[in-house]
Amino acid sequence: MIVKTSEFLISAVKEAQWPKDGLPEVLLLGRSNVGKSSFINTMVNRKNLAYTSSTPGMTRMLNFYDVNHEMRFVDAPGYGFQKKAKSGYEEFECLMQEYFAKRENLKVAVLLLDVRREPNEDDALMLEFIQHYHIPCLIILTKCDKLSNNQIAKQKKVIAEALSFSKDSFCLFSSLNKTGREEAWKAIEQYL
Ligand SMILES: Nc1nc2c(ncn2[C@@H]2O[C@H](COP(=O)(O)OP(=O)(O)O)[C@@H](O)[C@H]2O)c(=O)[nH]1
Ligand SMILES: [Mg+2]
């Protein structure tokens, strides 16, 4: 994908605010701080299109970003902080269920995982959730700049086993040095 234009559209708190057209959407999912906003910025070659924040859990909305008037990235709230506030978790679940169940624009879910971490229960649940709705799922391992190639190879195994997912289908990504950007675009474009 050659990105010519990118723009923030809306932070939607309810379905009525979702864009009304047929453009394909790529949903980004992952624990707070995994690098979702940085991923969007890297993919569209912008520094601050998506807001990178150190205060997770502040948003209960879907952020829509247009790319080339051809497709959209949809940034979901990070998960993994909800246990502290049950009501927050239910809100997250409702929001995601509504989007998954109703949104015909949704073409692929991109699950971001920190390459350094073993996936936890939340990650496994998120993957089950995606599979339950029969949405194609791409797994991107973020922050690859933090590990050596050797360590990355080991982590790929650990993560694949934890999620029963093929390690060969992982995209390795770094927003810091932009590795994996082309590969991630190629993987995403297959679904658009
Ligand atoms: N070293 C490194 N840091 C990253 C990378 N991606 C994100 N970060 C940092 O991780 C933190 C959280 O990133 P952010 O994109 O806001 O995560 P989000 O909560 O999933 O949207 C920020 O301090 C980013 O600068 C990466 O690929 N490499
Ligand atoms: Mg973010």
CSV table of C-alpha atoms and ligand atoms in Angstrom, one decimal:
chain,number,residue,atom,x,y,z
A,1,MET,CA,0.0,0.0,0.0
A,2,ILE,CA,1.3,3.4,-0.9
A,3,VAL,CA,-0.2,5.7,1.7
A,4,LYS,CA,-1.0,9.1,0.1
A,5,THR,CA,-3.5,10.4,2.7
A,6,SER,CA,-4.4,9.4,6.2
A,7,GLU,CA,-6.7,11.2,8.6
A,8,PHE,CA,-8.4,10.7,11.9
A,9,LEU,CA,-12.2,10.4,11.4
A,10,ILE,CA,-14.0,9.9,14.7
A,11,SER,CA,-13.8,8.4,18.2
A,12,ALA,CA,-17.1,6.5,18.2
A,13,VAL,CA,-18.8,5.6,21.5
A,14,LYS,CA,-21.8,4.2,19.7
A,15,GLU,CA,-22.8,2.4,16.5
A,16,ALA,CA,-24.6,5.5,15.1
A,17,GLN,CA,-21.2,7.2,14.9
A,18,TRP,CA,-19.6,4.5,12.8
A,19,PRO,CA,-18.7,5.7,9.3
A,20,LYS,CA,-21.5,4.8,6.8
A,21,ASP,CA,-20.0,3.5,3.7
A,22,GLY,CA,-18.6,0.2,2.5
A,23,LEU,CA,-14.9,0.8,3.0
A,24,PRO,CA,-13.0,-2.2,4.4
A,25,GLU,CA,-11.8,-1.9,8.0
A,26,VAL,CA,-8.8,-3.4,9.8
A,27,LEU,CA,-9.4,-3.7,13.6
A,28,LEU,CA,-6.4,-3.4,15.9
A,29,LEU,CA,-6.5,-5.3,19.1
A,30,GLY,CA,-4.0,-5.8,21.9
A,31,ARG,CA,-3.2,-5.2,25.5
A,32,SER,CA,-2.7,-1.6,26.6
A,33,ASN,CA,0.7,-0.4,25.7
A,34,VAL,CA,1.4,-3.2,23.2
A,35,GLY,CA,1.9,-0.6,20.5
A,36,LYS,CA,-1.4,-0.3,18.7
A,37,SER,CA,-1.2,3.5,18.2
A,38,SER,CA,2.4,3.3,17.2
A,39,PHE,CA,1.6,0.6,14.7
A,40,ILE,CA,-1.0,2.8,13.0
A,41,ASN,CA,1.4,5.8,12.9
A,42,THR,CA,4.1,3.6,11.4
A,43,MET,CA,1.8,2.1,8.8
A,44,VAL,CA,0.7,5.5,7.6
A,45,ASN,CA,4.2,7.2,8.0
A,46,ARG,CA,2.9,9.7,10.5
A,47,LYS,CA,4.4,10.6,13.9
A,48,ASN,CA,1.2,11.4,15.8
A,49,LEU,CA,-1.9,10.5,13.8
A,50,ALA,CA,-2.9,8.0,16.4
A,51,TYR,CA,-2.5,9.1,19.9
A,52,THR,CA,0.2,7.2,21.8
A,53,SER,CA,-0.6,7.5,25.5
A,54,SER,CA,0.8,6.3,28.8
A,55,THR,CA,-2.6,6.4,30.5
A,56,PRO,CA,-4.3,3.2,29.3
A,57,GLY,CA,-7.9,2.5,29.8
A,58,MET,CA,-9.1,6.0,29.4
A,59,THR,CA,-11.0,5.3,26.2
A,60,ARG,CA,-14.0,3.2,25.7
A,61,MET,CA,-14.4,4.0,22.1
A,62,LEU,CA,-13.4,2.9,18.6
A,63,ASN,CA,-11.1,5.3,16.8
A,64,PHE,CA,-11.5,5.3,13.1
A,65,TYR,CA,-8.6,6.4,10.8
A,66,ASP,CA,-9.0,6.7,7.0
A,67,VAL,CA,-6.2,5.7,4.7
A,68,ASN,CA,-6.3,6.9,1.1
A,69,HIS,CA,-10.1,6.9,1.3
A,70,GLU,CA,-9.6,3.2,0.5
A,71,MET,CA,-9.7,1.6,3.9
A,72,ARG,CA,-9.7,2.3,7.6
A,73,PHE,CA,-7.8,1.3,10.7
A,74,VAL,CA,-10.0,1.0,13.7
A,75,ASP,CA,-8.2,1.3,17.0
A,76,ALA,CA,-9.9,-0.6,19.8
A,77,PRO,CA,-9.4,0.2,23.5
A,78,GLY,CA,-6.5,-1.7,24.9
A,79,TYR,CA,-7.4,-4.6,27.2
A,80,GLY,CA,-5.7,-6.0,30.3
A,81,PHE,CA,-6.6,-3.3,32.7
A,82,GLN,CA,-10.3,-4.2,33.0
A,83,LYS,CA,-9.9,-6.6,35.9
A,84,LYS,CA,-9.6,-3.7,38.3
A,85,ALA,CA,-13.0,-2.4,37.2
A,86,LYS,CA,-15.6,-4.9,36.3
A,87,SER,CA,-17.9,-2.4,34.8
A,88,GLY,CA,-15.1,-1.3,32.5
A,89,TYR,CA,-14.7,-4.8,31.3
A,90,GLU,CA,-18.4,-5.3,30.5
A,91,GLU,CA,-18.3,-2.0,28.6
A,92,PHE,CA,-15.4,-3.2,26.6
A,93,GLU,CA,-17.1,-6.6,25.9
A,94,CYS,CA,-20.3,-4.9,24.8
A,95,LEU,CA,-18.5,-2.5,22.5
A,96,MET,CA,-16.5,-5.2,20.9
A,97,GLN,CA,-19.3,-7.6,20.6
A,98,GLU,CA,-21.5,-5.0,18.9
A,99,TYR,CA,-18.7,-4.2,16.4
A,100,PHE,CA,-17.8,-7.8,15.7
A,101,ALA,CA,-21.4,-9.0,15.3
A,102,LYS,CA,-22.7,-6.1,13.2
A,103,ARG,CA,-19.9,-4.6,11.2
A,104,GLU,CA,-19.8,-5.9,7.7
A,105,ASN,CA,-16.9,-3.6,6.9
A,106,LEU,CA,-14.6,-5.6,9.2
A,107,LYS,CA,-12.3,-7.6,7.0
A,108,VAL,CA,-9.5,-8.6,9.3
A,109,ALA,CA,-8.5,-8.4,13.0
A,110,VAL,CA,-4.9,-7.6,13.8
A,111,LEU,CA,-3.9,-8.9,17.2
A,112,LEU,CA,-0.8,-7.2,18.5
A,113,LEU,CA,1.4,-9.0,21.0
A,114,ASP,CA,4.6,-7.8,22.7
A,115,VAL,CA,7.3,-10.1,21.4
A,116,ARG,CA,8.9,-10.2,24.8
A,117,ARG,CA,5.9,-11.4,26.7
A,118,GLU,CA,4.2,-14.7,27.0
A,119,PRO,CA,0.5,-14.2,26.0
A,120,ASN,CA,-1.8,-14.1,29.0
A,121,GLU,CA,-5.4,-15.1,29.5
A,122,ASP,CA,-6.7,-11.9,28.1
A,123,ASP,CA,-4.8,-12.4,24.8
A,124,ALA,CA,-6.0,-16.0,24.6
A,125,LEU,CA,-9.6,-14.8,25.2
A,126,MET,CA,-9.3,-12.1,22.6
A,127,LEU,CA,-8.1,-14.6,20.0
A,128,GLU,CA,-11.0,-16.9,20.9
A,129,PHE,CA,-13.4,-14.0,20.5
A,130,ILE,CA,-12.0,-13.2,17.0
A,131,GLN,CA,-12.2,-16.8,16.0
A,132,HIS,CA,-15.7,-17.2,17.4
A,133,TYR,CA,-16.9,-14.5,15.0
A,134,HIS,CA,-15.0,-16.1,12.1
A,135,ILE,CA,-13.0,-13.0,11.4
A,136,PRO,CA,-9.6,-13.6,9.8
A,137,CYS,CA,-6.8,-12.9,12.3
A,138,LEU,CA,-3.3,-11.6,11.7
A,139,ILE,CA,-0.9,-11.7,14.6
A,140,ILE,CA,1.8,-9.0,14.8
A,141,LEU,CA,4.6,-9.2,17.3
A,142,THR,CA,5.6,-5.7,18.3
A,143,LYS,CA,8.7,-4.2,19.8
A,144,CYS,CA,11.0,-6.6,17.9
A,145,ASP,CA,13.8,-4.0,18.2
A,146,LYS,CA,14.0,-4.9,21.9
A,147,LEU,CA,15.3,-8.5,21.3
A,148,SER,CA,18.0,-10.2,19.3
A,149,ASN,CA,17.1,-12.5,16.4
A,150,ASN,CA,17.8,-15.5,18.5
A,151,GLN,CA,15.5,-14.3,21.3
A,152,ILE,CA,12.8,-13.5,18.8
A,153,ALA,CA,13.0,-17.0,17.4
A,154,LYS,CA,12.5,-18.4,20.9
A,155,GLN,CA,9.7,-16.1,21.7
A,156,LYS,CA,7.9,-17.0,18.4
A,157,LYS,CA,7.8,-20.6,19.7
A,158,VAL,CA,6.6,-19.6,23.1
A,159,ILE,CA,3.8,-17.4,21.8
A,160,ALA,CA,2.7,-19.9,19.1
A,161,GLU,CA,2.5,-22.7,21.7
A,162,ALA,CA,0.6,-20.6,24.2
A,163,LEU,CA,-2.1,-19.6,21.6
A,164,SER,CA,-2.0,-22.8,19.4
A,165,PHE,CA,-1.2,-20.6,16.4
A,166,SER,CA,1.3,-21.2,13.6
A,167,LYS,CA,4.5,-19.3,14.3
A,168,ASP,CA,5.1,-19.0,10.6
A,169,SER,CA,2.2,-16.7,10.3
A,170,PHE,CA,3.5,-14.1,12.7
A,171,CYS,CA,4.6,-10.7,11.4
A,172,LEU,CA,7.6,-9.3,13.2
A,173,PHE,CA,7.3,-5.6,13.7
A,174,SER,CA,9.0,-2.6,15.1
A,175,SER,CA,7.6,0.9,15.2
A,176,LEU,CA,11.0,2.2,16.3
A,177,ASN,CA,12.9,1.1,13.2
A,178,LYS,CA,10.0,0.3,10.9
A,179,THR,CA,10.9,-3.3,10.3
A,180,GLY,CA,8.0,-5.4,9.2
A,181,ARG,CA,6.0,-2.5,7.8
A,182,GLU,CA,6.0,-3.8,4.2
A,183,GLU,CA,5.2,-7.3,5.3
A,184,ALA,CA,2.4,-6.1,7.5
A,185,TRP,CA,0.9,-4.1,4.7
A,186,LYS,CA,1.1,-7.1,2.4
A,187,ALA,CA,-0.6,-9.3,4.9
A,188,ILE,CA,-3.3,-6.8,5.5
A,189,GLU,CA,-4.0,-6.1,1.8
A,190,GLN,CA,-4.8,-9.7,1.2
A,191,TYR,CA,-8.0,-9.1,3.1
A,192,LEU,CA,-9.1,-5.8,1.7
B,1,LIG,N1,11.0,0.1,21.4
B,1,LIG,C1,9.7,0.2,20.9
B,1,LIG,N2,8.8,0.8,21.6
B,1,LIG,C2,7.5,0.9,21.1
B,1,LIG,C3,7.2,0.2,19.9
B,1,LIG,N3,5.9,0.4,19.7
B,1,LIG,C4,5.4,1.1,20.7
B,1,LIG,N4,6.4,1.4,21.6
B,1,LIG,C5,6.3,2.2,22.8
B,1,LIG,O1,5.4,1.6,23.7
B,1,LIG,C6,4.5,2.5,24.4
B,1,LIG,C7,3.1,2.3,24.1
B,1,LIG,O2,2.8,2.4,22.7
B,1,LIG,P1,1.4,2.8,22.1
B,1,LIG,O3,1.5,2.8,20.7
B,1,LIG,O4,0.8,4.0,22.8
B,1,LIG,O5,0.5,1.5,22.7
B,1,LIG,P2,-1.1,1.3,22.7
B,1,LIG,O6,-1.5,1.5,24.1
B,1,LIG,O7,-1.2,-0.2,22.3
B,1,LIG,O8,-1.7,2.2,21.7
B,1,LIG,C8,5.0,3.9,23.9
B,1,LIG,O9,5.9,4.4,24.8
B,1,LIG,C9,5.7,3.6,22.5
B,1,LIG,O10,6.7,4.5,22.2
B,1,LIG,C10,8.2,-0.5,19.2
B,1,LIG,O11,8.0,-1.1,18.2
B,1,LIG,N5,9.5,-0.5,19.8
B,2,MG,MG,-3.2,3.5,21.8
